[in-house]
Structures are given as structure tokens and as C-alpha cells.
Amino acid sequence: MSQIALLGAIEVGLLFALVALGVYLSFRILQFPDLTVDGSFPLGAAVSASMIVVGYDAYLSTLCAMFAGAAAGIVTAWLNVKLKILHLLASILTMIALYSVNLRIMGRPNVALLGEETVFSPLEWLEETYDMPMYVALPIALTVLLIIVKVALDWFLNSEIGLAMRATGENPRMARAQGIHTNGYILGGMALSNALVALAGALFAQSQGAADVTLGVGVIVVGLAAVIGGEAVMNTRTVFRATLACIIGSIIYRLAVAGALNSDAIGLKAQDLNLITAVLVTLAMVLPGVRNPFRKKGGAS
């Protein structure tokens, strides 16, 4: 694998780490299977790209994309907690609706950002001044952003509100008995989860130079692969380790995909991406179960 391909895989892995953190919030913290992700990811891309091409500031556009993602999460949660629609069905309904919403926002299936000012445009200064190519500067900038997001998320989940949200997902009946307004925490958690996913979509569109209505296909699978894969390679007993596992899992997943696609010996091609994804997710789910029997045998002896 070339250096450019390696750094490109790490860059995409860092971007999708934001998706993994969002999926971790809904899937692990709230115990809410959320397919809205497949719609909120292109929603973030659509909102930010559409605003940038009409002249809005890139940072303001990215912030608005996050608010749009949060609104999508609230709609899914509202369908569940107020209208009593099953988690999965509520998220599927929102995901389907978002496809049309994204087309409405963009006015066409895709929006190009070539030549437009994005949040990554200031990095061109590094290339001009220090001769640092963009494929090196982008992963560094995304790493800094991820550290900020991770620290903020860790602090939030260990705060009083975060602990109440964790209790809501862990045991909602007990949480209600303790006076916790579980419906409110589900609404807030789903908003935060999809805001992170929309942020990832906005940054992905700006780094790749275009937003497309089909960007969200399979995003939930990638997010779950990162979460489950991260849990397979490291202990997640604390919030710090759990969020770190999401980031590591996302990077490992992307490196594994890039490695498979760039290996001449295996003979896989770009059209085999979904097949590779399915195999990696299966391995990530099976691996912890394979390790546990050996642990039990060791403990018995």
C-alpha cells in the first residue's frame, strides 16, 4: 500500500470515527438501534455543501449541518417516545424521509465543492509555507478535532446529565423510579448522536469536494463495525476507553478495507467493498465470542 493510500485510509477512518461515536451513543448508551444515521450523514453533507455554494461561511454551514442532524435525531426519538413506534421502524421512517429532504435541500442529486472555501481551506497555508501536502495535513487536523470531540464527550457522559442518560439506556424503569425524565434524555441523546453523524457528513463532503444524496448508503454498518471492532480489540469498561475504542475501531476498519483492496494477492476490487464490509463486521462480532471460551478455561485451571 502506498503512503498516499495509507494516509487516505486513516483520514476516512478519522472522519467515520465521528459516526462511530454517534452510533456508540445511540446503540450502546441509549440501547436505541438507529438507522437514521444513513439519512443524517448525507443530511450534514447536503446542508453544509448547499450553504457553502451560495456564499455562507464554511464554519457556519458546518454548524448548521450539525443542528440539522440533531433535528433528524429528535424526530426519530419523538416518533418512538411520543407515538410509541418501535425504535427500528421509527428510525427507518426518518431515514426514508431524509432522502427526499436531502434532495430538496440540494435541488439535485449532488453538489460540487471544487474551488469553494471549506473548513479545510486554511490547511493550504501549510502546503504553501512548509511544503506539507494536504494528504498529510488533513489527518493531523482531523486528529486534533477528534481529540476535542472525545474529551468533550467523555466529560459529558461523566457529568450528572450524562450519568442520567446512561441510566436511561441501561435500565429505564429504574431510571424513572429515580425521578429521571427518560423521554427527555432519549430525545437529547438521539439529537447529540445524529449531530455527530451530520458533522461527519459535512466534513466528509468538504474533504472529498462534493455532497451526494447516496453518501449515506451503508453508513450505519460502518459505524457498527467501528464500535464492535473497537470493543473486540480493547477493554471498554470506562467511558474513556469505550470512546477511544470507537476511534481505534474506525481506523482499523478503514485500514483493513484499504489493505484488502490494495492487496494484489487477494484480488479484490473496489466493487467488492460491501463484501469486505460484511466479512469484517462478521469477524468483529464473532471474535469476542471466540476469545471468551479460552478465558473461561484459563480461569477454571
Short mmCIF file of N, CA, C and O in Angstrom, two decimals, residues 88-172:
data_model
loop_
_atom_site.label_atom_id
_atom_site.label_comp_id
_atom_site.label_asym_id
_atom_site.label_seq_id
_atom_site.Cartn_x
_atom_site.Cartn_y
_atom_site.Cartn_z
N LEU A 88 -36.64 0.68 15.74
CA LEU A 88 -36.09 0.41 14.41
C LEU A 88 -36.98 1.01 13.33
O LEU A 88 -36.48 1.64 12.38
N LEU A 89 -38.30 0.83 13.49
CA LEU A 89 -39.22 1.35 12.48
C LEU A 89 -39.21 2.88 12.45
O LEU A 89 -39.24 3.51 11.39
N ALA A 90 -39.14 3.50 13.63
CA ALA A 90 -39.09 4.96 13.71
C ALA A 90 -37.87 5.50 12.97
O ALA A 90 -37.96 6.49 12.23
N SER A 91 -36.74 4.85 13.17
CA SER A 91 -35.51 5.33 12.52
C SER A 91 -35.55 5.08 11.00
O SER A 91 -35.05 5.88 10.22
N ILE A 92 -36.18 3.96 10.60
CA ILE A 92 -36.30 3.69 9.16
C ILE A 92 -37.20 4.74 8.49
O ILE A 92 -36.90 5.23 7.40
N LEU A 93 -38.30 5.11 9.18
CA LEU A 93 -39.20 6.13 8.63
C LEU A 93 -38.48 7.46 8.45
O LEU A 93 -38.62 8.13 7.41
N THR A 94 -37.68 7.84 9.44
CA THR A 94 -36.94 9.10 9.34
C THR A 94 -35.89 9.02 8.24
O THR A 94 -35.70 9.98 7.48
N MET A 95 -35.21 7.88 8.15
CA MET A 95 -34.18 7.70 7.12
C MET A 95 -34.78 7.85 5.72
O MET A 95 -34.22 8.53 4.86
N ILE A 96 -35.94 7.23 5.51
CA ILE A 96 -36.59 7.32 4.19
C ILE A 96 -36.99 8.76 3.89
O ILE A 96 -36.79 9.27 2.78
N ALA A 97 -37.55 9.43 4.91
CA ALA A 97 -37.97 10.81 4.70
C ALA A 97 -36.78 11.71 4.39
O ALA A 97 -36.88 12.64 3.57
N LEU A 98 -35.63 11.44 5.02
CA LEU A 98 -34.46 12.28 4.83
C LEU A 98 -33.93 12.21 3.39
O LEU A 98 -33.27 13.14 2.93
N TYR A 99 -34.17 11.11 2.71
CA TYR A 99 -33.72 11.01 1.32
C TYR A 99 -34.36 12.11 0.48
O TYR A 99 -33.69 12.81 -0.30
N SER A 100 -35.67 12.30 0.67
CA SER A 100 -36.37 13.36 -0.06
C SER A 100 -35.96 14.73 0.45
O SER A 100 -35.80 15.68 -0.34
N VAL A 101 -35.77 14.84 1.77
CA VAL A 101 -35.35 16.13 2.35
C VAL A 101 -33.99 16.55 1.78
O VAL A 101 -33.79 17.72 1.42
N ASN A 102 -33.08 15.60 1.68
CA ASN A 102 -31.74 15.92 1.16
C ASN A 102 -31.80 16.36 -0.30
O ASN A 102 -31.09 17.27 -0.72
N LEU A 103 -32.67 15.71 -1.08
CA LEU A 103 -32.84 16.13 -2.48
C LEU A 103 -33.42 17.54 -2.56
O LEU A 103 -33.02 18.35 -3.41
N ARG A 104 -34.35 17.85 -1.65
CA ARG A 104 -34.94 19.19 -1.60
C ARG A 104 -33.88 20.23 -1.25
O ARG A 104 -33.84 21.32 -1.82
N ILE A 105 -33.05 19.90 -0.28
CA ILE A 105 -32.02 20.86 0.17
C ILE A 105 -31.04 21.16 -0.95
O ILE A 105 -30.69 22.32 -1.21
N MET A 106 -30.57 20.11 -1.64
CA MET A 106 -29.56 20.31 -2.69
C MET A 106 -30.18 20.76 -4.01
O MET A 106 -29.50 21.37 -4.84
N GLY A 107 -31.45 20.39 -4.24
CA GLY A 107 -32.08 20.75 -5.50
C GLY A 107 -31.69 19.84 -6.65
O GLY A 107 -32.20 19.99 -7.77
N ARG A 108 -30.76 18.95 -6.40
CA ARG A 108 -30.30 17.98 -7.39
C ARG A 108 -29.59 16.85 -6.63
O ARG A 108 -29.34 16.97 -5.44
N PRO A 109 -29.22 15.77 -7.30
CA PRO A 109 -28.63 14.62 -6.57
C PRO A 109 -27.27 14.90 -5.93
O PRO A 109 -26.89 14.23 -4.97
N ASN A 110 -26.52 15.87 -6.46
CA ASN A 110 -25.20 16.15 -5.86
C ASN A 110 -24.82 17.61 -6.05
O ASN A 110 -25.34 18.29 -6.93
N VAL A 111 -23.91 18.05 -5.17
CA VAL A 111 -23.42 19.44 -5.21
C VAL A 111 -21.90 19.39 -5.14
O VAL A 111 -21.34 18.82 -4.20
N ALA A 112 -21.24 20.00 -6.13
CA ALA A 112 -19.77 20.01 -6.15
C ALA A 112 -19.23 21.18 -5.34
O ALA A 112 -19.83 22.26 -5.32
N LEU A 113 -18.12 20.94 -4.66
CA LEU A 113 -17.50 22.00 -3.84
C LEU A 113 -16.12 22.38 -4.36
O LEU A 113 -15.35 23.03 -3.64
N LEU A 114 -15.80 21.99 -5.58
CA LEU A 114 -14.47 22.28 -6.12
C LEU A 114 -14.30 23.79 -6.27
O LEU A 114 -15.14 24.48 -6.86
N GLY A 115 -13.21 24.31 -5.72
CA GLY A 115 -12.93 25.74 -5.79
C GLY A 115 -13.61 26.57 -4.71
O GLY A 115 -13.40 27.78 -4.65
N GLU A 116 -14.44 25.95 -3.86
CA GLU A 116 -15.13 26.68 -2.79
C GLU A 116 -14.29 26.68 -1.51
O GLU A 116 -13.49 25.78 -1.29
N GLU A 117 -14.49 27.72 -0.69
CA GLU A 117 -13.82 27.79 0.61
C GLU A 117 -14.48 26.81 1.58
O GLU A 117 -15.69 26.85 1.76
N THR A 118 -13.69 25.91 2.15
CA THR A 118 -14.22 24.95 3.13
C THR A 118 -13.47 25.12 4.45
O THR A 118 -12.54 25.92 4.54
N VAL A 119 -13.87 24.34 5.44
CA VAL A 119 -13.17 24.42 6.74
C VAL A 119 -11.74 23.92 6.62
O VAL A 119 -10.91 24.18 7.50
N PHE A 120 -11.43 23.20 5.53
CA PHE A 120 -10.07 22.68 5.35
C PHE A 120 -9.20 23.61 4.49
O PHE A 120 -8.01 23.34 4.32
N SER A 121 -9.79 24.66 3.95
CA SER A 121 -9.02 25.57 3.09
C SER A 121 -7.81 26.19 3.80
O SER A 121 -6.75 26.36 3.17
N PRO A 122 -7.92 26.56 5.11
CA PRO A 122 -6.74 27.12 5.78
C PRO A 122 -5.53 26.18 5.78
O PRO A 122 -4.39 26.64 5.93
N LEU A 123 -5.76 24.89 5.62
CA LEU A 123 -4.64 23.93 5.61
C LEU A 123 -3.75 24.11 4.38
O LEU A 123 -2.60 23.64 4.38
N GLU A 124 -4.30 24.76 3.35
CA GLU A 124 -3.47 25.01 2.15
C GLU A 124 -2.28 25.89 2.48
O GLU A 124 -1.26 25.86 1.79
N TRP A 125 -2.41 26.71 3.56
CA TRP A 125 -1.28 27.55 4.02
C TRP A 125 -0.09 26.68 4.41
O TRP A 125 1.06 27.04 4.16
N LEU A 126 -0.37 25.53 5.05
CA LEU A 126 0.73 24.63 5.44
C LEU A 126 1.46 24.10 4.21
O LEU A 126 2.68 23.94 4.22
N GLU A 127 0.67 23.83 3.15
CA GLU A 127 1.28 23.31 1.91
C GLU A 127 2.16 24.37 1.25
O GLU A 127 3.26 24.07 0.76
N GLU A 128 1.67 25.62 1.28
CA GLU A 128 2.43 26.69 0.63
C GLU A 128 3.65 27.09 1.45
O GLU A 128 4.71 27.41 0.90
N THR A 129 3.52 27.10 2.79
CA THR A 129 4.60 27.60 3.65
C THR A 129 5.61 26.52 4.00
O THR A 129 6.83 26.75 3.93
N TYR A 130 5.13 25.37 4.40
CA TYR A 130 6.02 24.31 4.88
C TYR A 130 6.10 23.11 3.93
O TYR A 130 6.66 22.08 4.29
N ASP A 131 5.49 23.23 2.76
CA ASP A 131 5.51 22.17 1.76
C ASP A 131 4.92 20.86 2.32
O ASP A 131 5.41 19.77 2.02
N MET A 132 3.89 21.02 3.19
CA MET A 132 3.21 19.84 3.75
C MET A 132 2.00 19.52 2.87
O MET A 132 1.06 20.33 2.79
N PRO A 133 1.97 18.37 2.19
CA PRO A 133 0.84 18.07 1.30
C PRO A 133 -0.47 17.90 2.07
O PRO A 133 -0.46 17.58 3.27
N MET A 134 -1.57 18.12 1.38
CA MET A 134 -2.89 18.05 2.03
C MET A 134 -3.19 16.67 2.59
O MET A 134 -3.87 16.54 3.60
N TYR A 135 -2.67 15.61 1.91
CA TYR A 135 -2.98 14.26 2.41
C TYR A 135 -2.26 13.96 3.73
O TYR A 135 -2.57 12.95 4.38
N VAL A 136 -1.32 14.84 4.13
CA VAL A 136 -0.70 14.73 5.46
C VAL A 136 -1.39 15.68 6.44
O VAL A 136 -1.65 15.32 7.59
N ALA A 137 -1.67 16.90 5.97
CA ALA A 137 -2.27 17.92 6.86
C ALA A 137 -3.68 17.54 7.30
O ALA A 137 -4.07 17.78 8.45
N LEU A 138 -4.46 16.93 6.40
CA LEU A 138 -5.85 16.59 6.73
C LEU A 138 -5.96 15.59 7.89
O LEU A 138 -6.71 15.84 8.85
N PRO A 139 -5.22 14.47 7.88
CA PRO A 139 -5.31 13.56 9.04
C PRO A 139 -4.87 14.22 10.35
O PRO A 139 -5.45 13.94 11.41
N ILE A 140 -3.88 15.12 10.29
CA ILE A 140 -3.44 15.81 11.50
C ILE A 140 -4.55 16.70 12.04
O ILE A 140 -4.86 16.70 13.24
N ALA A 141 -5.19 17.46 11.14
CA ALA A 141 -6.28 18.36 11.56
C ALA A 141 -7.46 17.56 12.12
O ALA A 141 -8.05 17.94 13.13
N LEU A 142 -7.78 16.44 11.47
CA LEU A 142 -8.90 15.62 11.95
C LEU A 142 -8.58 14.97 13.29
O LEU A 142 -9.47 14.78 14.13
N THR A 143 -7.31 14.62 13.51
CA THR A 143 -6.92 14.04 14.80
C THR A 143 -7.13 15.05 15.92
O THR A 143 -7.65 14.71 17.00
N VAL A 144 -6.75 16.31 15.68
CA VAL A 144 -6.95 17.36 16.68
C VAL A 144 -8.45 17.54 16.98
O VAL A 144 -8.87 17.63 18.13
N LEU A 145 -9.26 17.55 15.91
CA LEU A 145 -10.71 17.70 16.09
C LEU A 145 -11.28 16.53 16.89
O LEU A 145 -12.10 16.72 17.81
N LEU A 146 -10.84 15.32 16.57
CA LEU A 146 -11.36 14.13 17.27
C LEU A 146 -10.99 14.15 18.74
O LEU A 146 -11.77 13.72 19.60
N ILE A 147 -9.78 14.61 19.06
CA ILE A 147 -9.36 14.69 20.47
C ILE A 147 -10.30 15.64 21.22
O ILE A 147 -10.75 15.34 22.34
N ILE A 148 -10.61 16.79 20.59
CA ILE A 148 -11.51 17.76 21.23
C ILE A 148 -12.90 17.14 21.44
O ILE A 148 -13.49 17.24 22.52
N VAL A 149 -13.42 16.48 20.40
CA VAL A 149 -14.76 15.87 20.50
C VAL A 149 -14.77 14.76 21.55
O VAL A 149 -15.70 14.66 22.35
N LYS A 150 -13.73 13.95 21.57
CA LYS A 150 -13.68 12.84 22.52
C LYS A 150 -13.63 13.33 23.96
O LYS A 150 -14.34 12.83 24.83
N VAL A 151 -12.77 14.33 24.22
CA VAL A 151 -12.67 14.88 25.58
C VAL A 151 -14.01 15.48 26.01
O VAL A 151 -14.46 15.26 27.14
N ALA A 152 -14.65 16.22 25.11
CA ALA A 152 -15.95 16.83 25.43
C ALA A 152 -17.01 15.75 25.69
O ALA A 152 -17.81 15.86 26.63
N LEU A 153 -17.00 14.70 24.88
CA LEU A 153 -17.99 13.62 25.05
C LEU A 153 -17.74 12.84 26.34
O LEU A 153 -18.70 12.48 27.05
N ASP A 154 -16.47 12.57 26.64
CA ASP A 154 -16.15 11.89 27.91
C ASP A 154 -16.62 12.71 29.10
O ASP A 154 -17.20 12.17 30.06
N TRP A 155 -16.35 14.03 29.05
CA TRP A 155 -16.78 14.91 30.15
C TRP A 155 -18.31 14.87 30.27
O TRP A 155 -18.84 14.77 31.38
N PHE A 156 -18.99 14.94 29.14
CA PHE A 156 -20.46 14.96 29.17
C PHE A 156 -21.03 13.67 29.75
O PHE A 156 -21.93 13.71 30.60
N LEU A 157 -20.51 12.53 29.32
CA LEU A 157 -21.05 11.25 29.77
C LEU A 157 -20.73 10.98 31.24
O LEU A 157 -21.37 10.13 31.86
N ASN A 158 -19.74 11.68 31.80
CA ASN A 158 -19.44 11.54 33.22
C ASN A 158 -20.07 12.63 34.07
O ASN A 158 -19.91 12.65 35.29
N SER A 159 -20.78 13.55 33.41
CA SER A 159 -21.49 14.60 34.16
C SER A 159 -22.80 14.05 34.69
O SER A 159 -23.19 12.90 34.39
N GLU A 160 -23.52 14.86 35.48
CA GLU A 160 -24.79 14.41 36.06
C GLU A 160 -25.80 14.08 34.96
O GLU A 160 -26.51 13.07 35.03
N ILE A 161 -25.84 14.93 33.92
CA ILE A 161 -26.77 14.69 32.81
C ILE A 161 -26.37 13.42 32.05
O ILE A 161 -27.21 12.59 31.68
N GLY A 162 -25.08 13.27 31.83
CA GLY A 162 -24.59 12.09 31.12
C GLY A 162 -24.87 10.80 31.88
O GLY A 162 -25.25 9.78 31.28
N LEU A 163 -24.69 10.84 33.20
CA LEU A 163 -24.97 9.66 34.02
C LEU A 163 -26.45 9.30 33.96
O LEU A 163 -26.82 8.12 33.91
N ALA A 164 -27.31 10.33 33.96
CA ALA A 164 -28.76 10.07 33.85
C ALA A 164 -29.09 9.46 32.49
O ALA A 164 -29.94 8.57 32.38
N MET A 165 -28.39 9.93 31.44
CA MET A 165 -28.61 9.38 30.10
C MET A 165 -28.16 7.91 30.05
O MET A 165 -28.85 7.06 29.46
N ARG A 166 -27.03 7.61 30.68
CA ARG A 166 -26.55 6.22 30.70
C ARG A 166 -27.51 5.33 31.48
O ARG A 166 -27.77 4.18 31.10
N ALA A 167 -28.06 5.87 32.57
CA ALA A 167 -29.04 5.10 33.36
C ALA A 167 -30.31 4.86 32.55
O ALA A 167 -30.92 3.78 32.64
N THR A 168 -30.69 5.84 31.73
CA THR A 168 -31.89 5.70 30.89
C THR A 168 -31.74 4.52 29.93
O THR A 168 -32.68 3.75 29.72
N GLY A 169 -30.55 4.39 29.34
CA GLY A 169 -30.35 3.29 28.41
C GLY A 169 -30.16 1.96 29.10
O GLY A 169 -30.63 0.92 28.62
N GLU A 170 -29.49 1.99 30.27
CA GLU A 170 -29.16 0.75 30.98
C GLU A 170 -30.39 0.11 31.61
O GLU A 170 -30.61 -1.10 31.50
N ASN A 171 -31.21 0.93 32.28
CA ASN A 171 -32.40 0.40 32.97
C ASN A 171 -33.44 1.52 33.06
O ASN A 171 -33.50 2.24 34.06
N PRO A 172 -34.25 1.69 32.03
CA PRO A 172 -35.19 2.83 32.02
C PRO A 172 -36.20 2.79 33.18
O PRO A 172 -36.58 3.84 33.70
#
